[in-house]
Tab-separated table of C-alpha atoms in Angstrom:
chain	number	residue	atom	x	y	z
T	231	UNK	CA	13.739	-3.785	10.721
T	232	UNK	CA	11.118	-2.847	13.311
T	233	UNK	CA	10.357	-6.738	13.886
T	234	UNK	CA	13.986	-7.315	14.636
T	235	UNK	CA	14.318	-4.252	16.611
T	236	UNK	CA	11.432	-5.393	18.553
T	237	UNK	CA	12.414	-8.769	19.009
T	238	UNK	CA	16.151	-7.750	20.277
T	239	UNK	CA	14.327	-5.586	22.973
T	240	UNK	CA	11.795	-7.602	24.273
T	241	UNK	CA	11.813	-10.002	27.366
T	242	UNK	CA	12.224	-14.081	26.684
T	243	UNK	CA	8.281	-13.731	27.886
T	244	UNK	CA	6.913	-12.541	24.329
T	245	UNK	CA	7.535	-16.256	22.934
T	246	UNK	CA	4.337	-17.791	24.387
T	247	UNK	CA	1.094	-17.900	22.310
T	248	UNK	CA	-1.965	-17.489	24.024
T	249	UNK	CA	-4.380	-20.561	22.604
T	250	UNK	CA	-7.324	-20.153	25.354
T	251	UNK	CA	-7.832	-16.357	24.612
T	252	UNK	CA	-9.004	-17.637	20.690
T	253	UNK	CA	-10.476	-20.635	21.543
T	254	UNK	CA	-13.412	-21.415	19.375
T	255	UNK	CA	-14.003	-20.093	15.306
T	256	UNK	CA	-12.920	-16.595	14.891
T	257	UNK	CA	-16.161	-15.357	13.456
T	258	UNK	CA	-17.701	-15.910	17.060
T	259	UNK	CA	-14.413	-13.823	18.945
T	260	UNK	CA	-14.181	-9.909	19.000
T	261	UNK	CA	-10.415	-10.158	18.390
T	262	UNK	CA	-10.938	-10.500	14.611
T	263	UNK	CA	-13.449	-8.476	13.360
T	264	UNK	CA	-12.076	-5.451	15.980
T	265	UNK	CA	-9.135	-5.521	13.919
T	266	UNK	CA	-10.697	-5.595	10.654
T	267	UNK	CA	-12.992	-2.292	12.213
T	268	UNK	CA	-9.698	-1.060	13.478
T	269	UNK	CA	-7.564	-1.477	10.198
T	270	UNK	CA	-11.037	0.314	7.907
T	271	UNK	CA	-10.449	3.051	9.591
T	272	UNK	CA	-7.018	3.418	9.559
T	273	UNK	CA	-7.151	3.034	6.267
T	274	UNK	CA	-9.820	5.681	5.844
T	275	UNK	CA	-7.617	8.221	8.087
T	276	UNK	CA	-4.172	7.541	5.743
T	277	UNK	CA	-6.442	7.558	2.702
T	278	UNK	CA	-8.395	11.300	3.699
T	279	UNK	CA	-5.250	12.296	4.694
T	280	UNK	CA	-3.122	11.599	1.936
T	281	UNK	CA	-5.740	13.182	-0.801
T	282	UNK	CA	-6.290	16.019	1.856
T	283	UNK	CA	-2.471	16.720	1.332
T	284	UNK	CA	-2.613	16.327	-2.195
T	285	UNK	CA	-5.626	18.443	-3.079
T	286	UNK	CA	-4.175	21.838	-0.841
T	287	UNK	CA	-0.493	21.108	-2.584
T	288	UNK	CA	-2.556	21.157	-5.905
T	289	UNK	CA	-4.281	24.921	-4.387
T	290	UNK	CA	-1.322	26.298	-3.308
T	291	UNK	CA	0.590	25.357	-6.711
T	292	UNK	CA	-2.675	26.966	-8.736
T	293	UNK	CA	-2.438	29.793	-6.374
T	294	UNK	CA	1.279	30.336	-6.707
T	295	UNK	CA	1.700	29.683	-10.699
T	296	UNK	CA	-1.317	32.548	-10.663
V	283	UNK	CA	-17.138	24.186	-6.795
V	284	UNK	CA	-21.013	22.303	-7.480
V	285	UNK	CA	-19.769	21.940	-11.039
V	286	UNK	CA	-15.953	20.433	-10.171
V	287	UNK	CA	-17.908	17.862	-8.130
V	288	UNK	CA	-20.607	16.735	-10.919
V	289	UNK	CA	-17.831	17.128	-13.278
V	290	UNK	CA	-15.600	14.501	-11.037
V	291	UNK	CA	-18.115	12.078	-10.574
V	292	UNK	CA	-19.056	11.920	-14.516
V	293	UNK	CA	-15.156	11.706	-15.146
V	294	UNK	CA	-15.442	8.721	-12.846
V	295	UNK	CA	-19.014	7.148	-13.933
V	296	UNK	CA	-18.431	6.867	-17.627
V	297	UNK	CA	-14.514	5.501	-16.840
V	298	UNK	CA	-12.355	7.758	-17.638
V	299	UNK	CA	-9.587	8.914	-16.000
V	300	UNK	CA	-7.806	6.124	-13.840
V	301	UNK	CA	-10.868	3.973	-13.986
V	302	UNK	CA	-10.963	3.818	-17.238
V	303	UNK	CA	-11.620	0.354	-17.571
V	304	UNK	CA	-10.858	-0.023	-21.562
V	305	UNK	CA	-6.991	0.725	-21.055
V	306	UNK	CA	-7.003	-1.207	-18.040
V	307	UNK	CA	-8.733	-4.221	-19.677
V	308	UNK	CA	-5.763	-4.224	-22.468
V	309	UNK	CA	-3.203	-4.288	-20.020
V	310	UNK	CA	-4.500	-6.725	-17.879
V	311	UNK	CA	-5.195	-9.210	-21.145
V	312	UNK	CA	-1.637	-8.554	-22.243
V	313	UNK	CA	-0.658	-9.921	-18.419
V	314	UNK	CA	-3.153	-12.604	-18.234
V	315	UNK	CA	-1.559	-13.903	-21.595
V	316	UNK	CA	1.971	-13.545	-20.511
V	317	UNK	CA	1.132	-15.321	-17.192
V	318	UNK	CA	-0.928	-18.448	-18.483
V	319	UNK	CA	2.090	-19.209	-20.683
V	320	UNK	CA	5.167	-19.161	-17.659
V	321	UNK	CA	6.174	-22.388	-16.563
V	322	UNK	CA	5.180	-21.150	-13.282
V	323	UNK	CA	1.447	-21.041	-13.284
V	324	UNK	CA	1.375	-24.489	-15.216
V	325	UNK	CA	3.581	-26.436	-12.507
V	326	UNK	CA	1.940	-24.821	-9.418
V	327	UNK	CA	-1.618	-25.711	-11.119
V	328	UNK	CA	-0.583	-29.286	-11.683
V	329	UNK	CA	1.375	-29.741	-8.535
V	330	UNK	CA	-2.145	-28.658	-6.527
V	331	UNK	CA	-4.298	-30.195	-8.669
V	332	UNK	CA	-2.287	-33.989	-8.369
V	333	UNK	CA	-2.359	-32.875	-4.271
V	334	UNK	CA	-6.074	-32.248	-4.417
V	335	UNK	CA	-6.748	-35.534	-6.713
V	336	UNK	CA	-4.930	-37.795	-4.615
V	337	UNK	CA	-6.785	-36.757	-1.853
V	338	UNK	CA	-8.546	-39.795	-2.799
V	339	UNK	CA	-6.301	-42.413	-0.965
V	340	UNK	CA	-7.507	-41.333	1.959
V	341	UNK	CA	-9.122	-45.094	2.242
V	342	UNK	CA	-7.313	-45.861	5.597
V	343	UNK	CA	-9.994	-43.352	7.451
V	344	UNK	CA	-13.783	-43.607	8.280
V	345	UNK	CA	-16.588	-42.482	5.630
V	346	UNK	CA	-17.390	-39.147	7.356
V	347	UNK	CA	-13.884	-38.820	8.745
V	348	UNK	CA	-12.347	-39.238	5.332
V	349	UNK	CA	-14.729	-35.755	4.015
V	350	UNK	CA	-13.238	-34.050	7.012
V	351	UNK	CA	-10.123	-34.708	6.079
V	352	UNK	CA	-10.386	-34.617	2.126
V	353	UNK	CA	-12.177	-30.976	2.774
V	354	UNK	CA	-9.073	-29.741	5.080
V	355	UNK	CA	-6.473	-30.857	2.283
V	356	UNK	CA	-8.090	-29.278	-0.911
V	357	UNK	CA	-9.112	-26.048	0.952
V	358	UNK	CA	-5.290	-26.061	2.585
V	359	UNK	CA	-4.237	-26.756	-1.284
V	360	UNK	CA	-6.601	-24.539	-3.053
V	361	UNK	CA	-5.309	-21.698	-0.636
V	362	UNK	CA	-1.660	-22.648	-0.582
V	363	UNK	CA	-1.799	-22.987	-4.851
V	364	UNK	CA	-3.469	-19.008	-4.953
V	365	UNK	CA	-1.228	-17.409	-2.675
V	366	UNK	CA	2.605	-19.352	-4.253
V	367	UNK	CA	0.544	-18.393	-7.728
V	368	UNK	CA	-0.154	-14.590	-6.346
V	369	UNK	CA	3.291	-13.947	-5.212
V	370	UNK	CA	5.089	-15.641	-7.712
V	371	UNK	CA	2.994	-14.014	-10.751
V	372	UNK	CA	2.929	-10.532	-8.841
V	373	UNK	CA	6.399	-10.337	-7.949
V	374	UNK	CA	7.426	-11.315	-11.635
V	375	UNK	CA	5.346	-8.728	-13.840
V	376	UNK	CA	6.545	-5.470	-13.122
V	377	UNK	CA	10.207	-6.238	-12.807
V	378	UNK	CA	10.258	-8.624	-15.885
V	379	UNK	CA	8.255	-5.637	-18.480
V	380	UNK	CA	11.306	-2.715	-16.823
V	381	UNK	CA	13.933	-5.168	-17.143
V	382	UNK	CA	12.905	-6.404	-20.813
V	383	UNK	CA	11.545	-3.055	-21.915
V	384	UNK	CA	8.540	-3.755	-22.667
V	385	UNK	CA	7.169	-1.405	-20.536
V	386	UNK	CA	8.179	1.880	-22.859
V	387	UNK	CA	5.992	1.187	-25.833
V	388	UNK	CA	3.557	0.807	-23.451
V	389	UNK	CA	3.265	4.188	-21.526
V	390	UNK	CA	3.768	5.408	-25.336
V	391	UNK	CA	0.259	4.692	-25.834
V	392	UNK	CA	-2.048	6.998	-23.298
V	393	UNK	CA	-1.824	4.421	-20.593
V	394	UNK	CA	-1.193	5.797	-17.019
V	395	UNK	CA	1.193	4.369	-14.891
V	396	UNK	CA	-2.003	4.009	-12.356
V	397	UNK	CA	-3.685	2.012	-15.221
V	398	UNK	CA	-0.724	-0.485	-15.402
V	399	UNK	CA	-0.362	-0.817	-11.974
V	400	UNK	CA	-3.620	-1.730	-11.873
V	401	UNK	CA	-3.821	-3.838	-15.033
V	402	UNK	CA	-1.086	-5.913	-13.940
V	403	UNK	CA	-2.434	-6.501	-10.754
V	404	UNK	CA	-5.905	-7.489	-12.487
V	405	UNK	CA	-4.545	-9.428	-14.973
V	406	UNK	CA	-2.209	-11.126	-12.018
V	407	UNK	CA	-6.174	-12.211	-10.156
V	408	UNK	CA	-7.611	-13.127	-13.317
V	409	UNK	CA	-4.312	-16.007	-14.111
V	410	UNK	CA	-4.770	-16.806	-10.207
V	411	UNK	CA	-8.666	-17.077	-10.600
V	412	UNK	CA	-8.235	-19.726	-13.357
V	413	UNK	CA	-5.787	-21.858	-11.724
V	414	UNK	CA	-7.629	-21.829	-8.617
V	415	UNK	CA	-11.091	-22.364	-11.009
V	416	UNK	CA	-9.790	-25.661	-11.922
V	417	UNK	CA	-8.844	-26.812	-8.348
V	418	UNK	CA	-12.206	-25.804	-7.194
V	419	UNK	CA	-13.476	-27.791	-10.488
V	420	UNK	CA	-11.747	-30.978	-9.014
V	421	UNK	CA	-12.508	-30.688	-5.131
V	422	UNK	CA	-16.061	-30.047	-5.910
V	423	UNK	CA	-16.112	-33.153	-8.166
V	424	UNK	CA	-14.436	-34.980	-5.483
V	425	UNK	CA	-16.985	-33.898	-2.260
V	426	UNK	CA	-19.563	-35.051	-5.062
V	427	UNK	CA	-18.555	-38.366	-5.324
V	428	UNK	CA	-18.424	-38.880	-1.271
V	429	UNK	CA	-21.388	-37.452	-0.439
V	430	UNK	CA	-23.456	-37.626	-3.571
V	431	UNK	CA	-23.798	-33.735	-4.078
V	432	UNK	CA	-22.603	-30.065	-3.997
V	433	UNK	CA	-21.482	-28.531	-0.821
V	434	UNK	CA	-22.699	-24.819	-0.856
V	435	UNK	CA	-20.497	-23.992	1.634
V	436	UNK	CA	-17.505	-24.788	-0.377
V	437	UNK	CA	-18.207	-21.844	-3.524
V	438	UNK	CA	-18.123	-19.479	0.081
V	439	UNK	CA	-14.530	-20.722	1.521
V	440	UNK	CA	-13.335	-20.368	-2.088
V	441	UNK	CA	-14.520	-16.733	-2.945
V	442	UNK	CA	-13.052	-15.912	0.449
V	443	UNK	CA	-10.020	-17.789	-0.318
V	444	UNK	CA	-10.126	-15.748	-3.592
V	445	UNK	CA	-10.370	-12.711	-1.395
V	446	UNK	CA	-7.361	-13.707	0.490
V	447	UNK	CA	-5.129	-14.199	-2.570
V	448	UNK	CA	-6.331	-10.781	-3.701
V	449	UNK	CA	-4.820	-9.259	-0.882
V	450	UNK	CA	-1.381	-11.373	-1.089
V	451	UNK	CA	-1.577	-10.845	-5.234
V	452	UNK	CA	-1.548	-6.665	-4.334
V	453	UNK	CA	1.260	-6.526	-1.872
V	454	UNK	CA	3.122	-8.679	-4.267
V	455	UNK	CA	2.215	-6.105	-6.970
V	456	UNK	CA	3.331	-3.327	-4.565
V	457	UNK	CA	6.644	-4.317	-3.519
V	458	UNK	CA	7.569	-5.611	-7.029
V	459	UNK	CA	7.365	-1.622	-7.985
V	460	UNK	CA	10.613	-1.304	-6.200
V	461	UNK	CA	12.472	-4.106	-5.320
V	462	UNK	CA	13.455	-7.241	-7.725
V	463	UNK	CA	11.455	-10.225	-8.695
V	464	UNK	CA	13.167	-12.658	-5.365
V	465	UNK	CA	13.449	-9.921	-3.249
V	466	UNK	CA	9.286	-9.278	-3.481
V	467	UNK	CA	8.420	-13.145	-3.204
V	468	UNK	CA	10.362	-13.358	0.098
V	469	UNK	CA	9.235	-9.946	1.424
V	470	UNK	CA	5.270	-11.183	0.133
V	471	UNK	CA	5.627	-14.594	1.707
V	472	UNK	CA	6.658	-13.296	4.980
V	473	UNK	CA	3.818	-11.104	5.028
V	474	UNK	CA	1.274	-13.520	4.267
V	475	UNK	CA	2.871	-16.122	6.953
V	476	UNK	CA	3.195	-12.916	9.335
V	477	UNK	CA	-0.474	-12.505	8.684
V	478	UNK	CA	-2.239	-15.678	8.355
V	479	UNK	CA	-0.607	-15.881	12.263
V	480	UNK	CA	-1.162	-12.401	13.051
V	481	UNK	CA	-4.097	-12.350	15.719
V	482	UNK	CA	-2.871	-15.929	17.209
V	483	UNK	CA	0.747	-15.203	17.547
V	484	UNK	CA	1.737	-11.415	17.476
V	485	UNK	CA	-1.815	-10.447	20.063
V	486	UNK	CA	-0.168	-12.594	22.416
V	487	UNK	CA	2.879	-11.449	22.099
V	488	UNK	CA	2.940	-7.516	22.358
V	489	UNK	CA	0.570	-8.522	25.318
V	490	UNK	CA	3.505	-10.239	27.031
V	491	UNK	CA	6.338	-7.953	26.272
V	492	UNK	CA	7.291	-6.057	28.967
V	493	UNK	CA	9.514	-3.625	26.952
V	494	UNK	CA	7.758	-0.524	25.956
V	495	UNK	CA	9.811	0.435	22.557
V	496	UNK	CA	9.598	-3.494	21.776
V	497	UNK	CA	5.283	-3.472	22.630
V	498	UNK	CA	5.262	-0.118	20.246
V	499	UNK	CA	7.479	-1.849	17.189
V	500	UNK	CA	5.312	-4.818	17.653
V	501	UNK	CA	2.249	-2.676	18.016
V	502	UNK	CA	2.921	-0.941	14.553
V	503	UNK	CA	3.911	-4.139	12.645
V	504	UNK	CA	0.560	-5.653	13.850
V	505	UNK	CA	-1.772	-3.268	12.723
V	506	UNK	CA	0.321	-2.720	9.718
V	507	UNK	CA	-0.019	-6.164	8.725
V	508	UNK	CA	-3.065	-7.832	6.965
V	509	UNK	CA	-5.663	-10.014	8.557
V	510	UNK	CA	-5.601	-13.149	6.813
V	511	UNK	CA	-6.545	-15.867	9.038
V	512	UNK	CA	-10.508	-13.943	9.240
V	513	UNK	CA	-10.285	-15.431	5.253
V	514	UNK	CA	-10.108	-19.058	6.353
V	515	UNK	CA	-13.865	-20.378	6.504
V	516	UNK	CA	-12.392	-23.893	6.145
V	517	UNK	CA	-14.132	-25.033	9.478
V	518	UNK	CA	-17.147	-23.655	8.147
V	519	UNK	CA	-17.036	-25.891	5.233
V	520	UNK	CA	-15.504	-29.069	7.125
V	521	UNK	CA	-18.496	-28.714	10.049
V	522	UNK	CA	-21.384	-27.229	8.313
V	523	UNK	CA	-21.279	-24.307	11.195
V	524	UNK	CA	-23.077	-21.380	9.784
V	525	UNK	CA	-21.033	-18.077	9.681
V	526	UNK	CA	-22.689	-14.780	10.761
V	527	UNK	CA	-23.940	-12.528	7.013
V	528	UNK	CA	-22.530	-9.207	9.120
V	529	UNK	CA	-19.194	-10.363	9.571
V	530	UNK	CA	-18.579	-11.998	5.755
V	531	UNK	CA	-19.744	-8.630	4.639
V	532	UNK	CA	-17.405	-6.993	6.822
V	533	UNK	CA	-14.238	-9.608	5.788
V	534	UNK	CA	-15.199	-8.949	2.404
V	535	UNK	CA	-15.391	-5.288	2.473
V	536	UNK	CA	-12.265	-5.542	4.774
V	537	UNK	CA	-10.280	-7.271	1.869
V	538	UNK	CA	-11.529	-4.971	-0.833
V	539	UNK	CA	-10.726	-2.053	1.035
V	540	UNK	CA	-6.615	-3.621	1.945
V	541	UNK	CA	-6.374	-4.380	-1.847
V	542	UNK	CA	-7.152	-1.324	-2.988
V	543	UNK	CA	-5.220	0.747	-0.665
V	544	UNK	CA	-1.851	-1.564	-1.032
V	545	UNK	CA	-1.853	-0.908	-4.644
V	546	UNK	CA	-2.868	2.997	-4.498
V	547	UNK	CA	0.228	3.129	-2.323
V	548	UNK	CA	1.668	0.943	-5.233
V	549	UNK	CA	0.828	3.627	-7.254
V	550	UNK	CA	1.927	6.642	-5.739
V	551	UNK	CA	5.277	4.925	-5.239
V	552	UNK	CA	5.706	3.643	-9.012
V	553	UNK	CA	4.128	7.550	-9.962
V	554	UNK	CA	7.366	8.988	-8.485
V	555	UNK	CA	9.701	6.099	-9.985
V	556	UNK	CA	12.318	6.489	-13.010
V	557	UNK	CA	11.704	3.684	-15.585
């Protein structure tokens, strides 16, 4: 749904790849391996987060059923 | 609170819990024997394997040409088999065990529904991992008899190959915990197409829209997405170039890190589902 929303809404200009920006293998670019860096720590962040939120609903429940 | 931690990390070291890797191994042997005998699995093998083996007709072309070329097909092949394998063997399991209920005398026994997620999923690599064994089996056999002996750089495009089909073979899991069997092989496919041309296409195009709800959609879809295409070290094998040790550790870490968090969100979504 977001793709098509964000196709609908932008300009005729997004259809255009960019071949001279990634020219050459793409273990010798930044492009890739910032993304893979990028996407780790995302990751990470969701992950902490999401066991962060679980652990203190697990306190508060042990706290409340006390 | 010392105690809770030492008492954690035994709970994990001698697998138990989640990890435990005896109810996972039964669940994934039950899958692996379910999937080696679908029609599936046996026509995509042979279909890749007759593509890889008739490679060989390549006669019309030079002798170092002809490598070139017969290296580009079976790697294209060996990926294309693992990922149609992954999807369709992913998106099948889950569905087909809820729909045939096989999946109550299951969780009867004291198997988690974390420890079938994830024994589906590993029994779902493990079918893929044979079929894509015996391609390997065949291209390898084939560089052999063009250039008289094994290509080491070929056993590192396949495990990376491998590692790409993971990724596909756990968002195919995933989905398949809430949506039907065609539903999560079109949804999977897209993804994987959406990803193998993620850096190529989409980076160029949320640089060029001009639209700044359409750049932030874009923007959220492209680091949602996986990186595939940093899996592909087919021009490594094809031109012998050698391929920095800190990035493959970082592609590999990068794809064990994706698999494991698509199917622990897998998990907390099937957790919270009524079979």
């Amino acid at each position: 749904m977001a793709f098509m929303l964000g196709v609908l809404l932008a300009g005729v200009a997004a259809w255009a790849e960019d071949g001279e920006r990634l020219a050459g293998h793409h273990w010798e670019g930044t492009e890739y391996i910032g993304e893979i860096r990028l996407q780790i720590g995302l990751m990470a962040i969701i992950s902490c987060t999401m066991l962060a939120g679980y652990y203190l609903r697990r306190v508060l429940k042990n706290r409340n059923e006390r | 609170m010392r105690d809770q931690v030492l008492g954690v990390g035994s709970w994990v070291l001698v697998g138990k819990g989640i990890f435990d890797m005896r109810k996972i191994w039964v669940v994934a042997k039950m899958s692996l024997l379910e999937n080696s005998r679908k029609q599936v699995f046996h026509v995509l093998c042979l279909v890749m394997l007759a593509l890889i083996a008739s490679s060989m007709l390549l006669s019309i072309f030079t002798e170092g040409v002809r490598l070139k070329i017969l290296k580009d097909i079976c790697m294209t092949s060996i990926l294309f088999g693992g990922s149609a394998l992954a999807i369709a063997l992913g998106s099948m399991g889950i569905p087909n065990d809820v729909e045939s209920r096989t999946i109550y005398p299951i969780f009867a026994r004291p198997i988690s529904r974390s420890q079938y997620i994830t024994g589906k999923f590993l029994g779902t690599m493990l079918t893929v991992f044979l079929g894509v064994l015996a391609m390997t089996i065949v291209f390898a056999a084939l560089i052999a008899s063009f250039n008289g002996g094994f290509d080491p750089y070929l056993l590192l495009a396949v495990a990376f190959t491998l590692l790409e089909v993971c990724i596909v073979a756990a968002i195919a899991t995933t989905i398949s915990v809430f949506a039907s069997p065609a539903v999560t092989a079109a949804f999977t496919f897209m993804i994987y197409i959406c990803g193998t041309i993620k850096i190529g296409y989409f980076g160029g195009m949320i640089e060029r829209t001009a639209d700044g709800i359409s750049k932030s959609l874009f923007g959220v879809i492209y680091h949602i997405l996986p990186n595939l295409e940093c899996f592909n070290l087919k021009a490594s094998l094809v031109h012998h170039d050698p391929v920095p040790a800190s990035y493959l550790a970082q592609v590999a870490v990068y794809g064990l890190c994706y698999s494991a968090f698509v199917l622990f969100i897998g998990m907390v979504k099937f957790g919270r589902r009524e079979v």
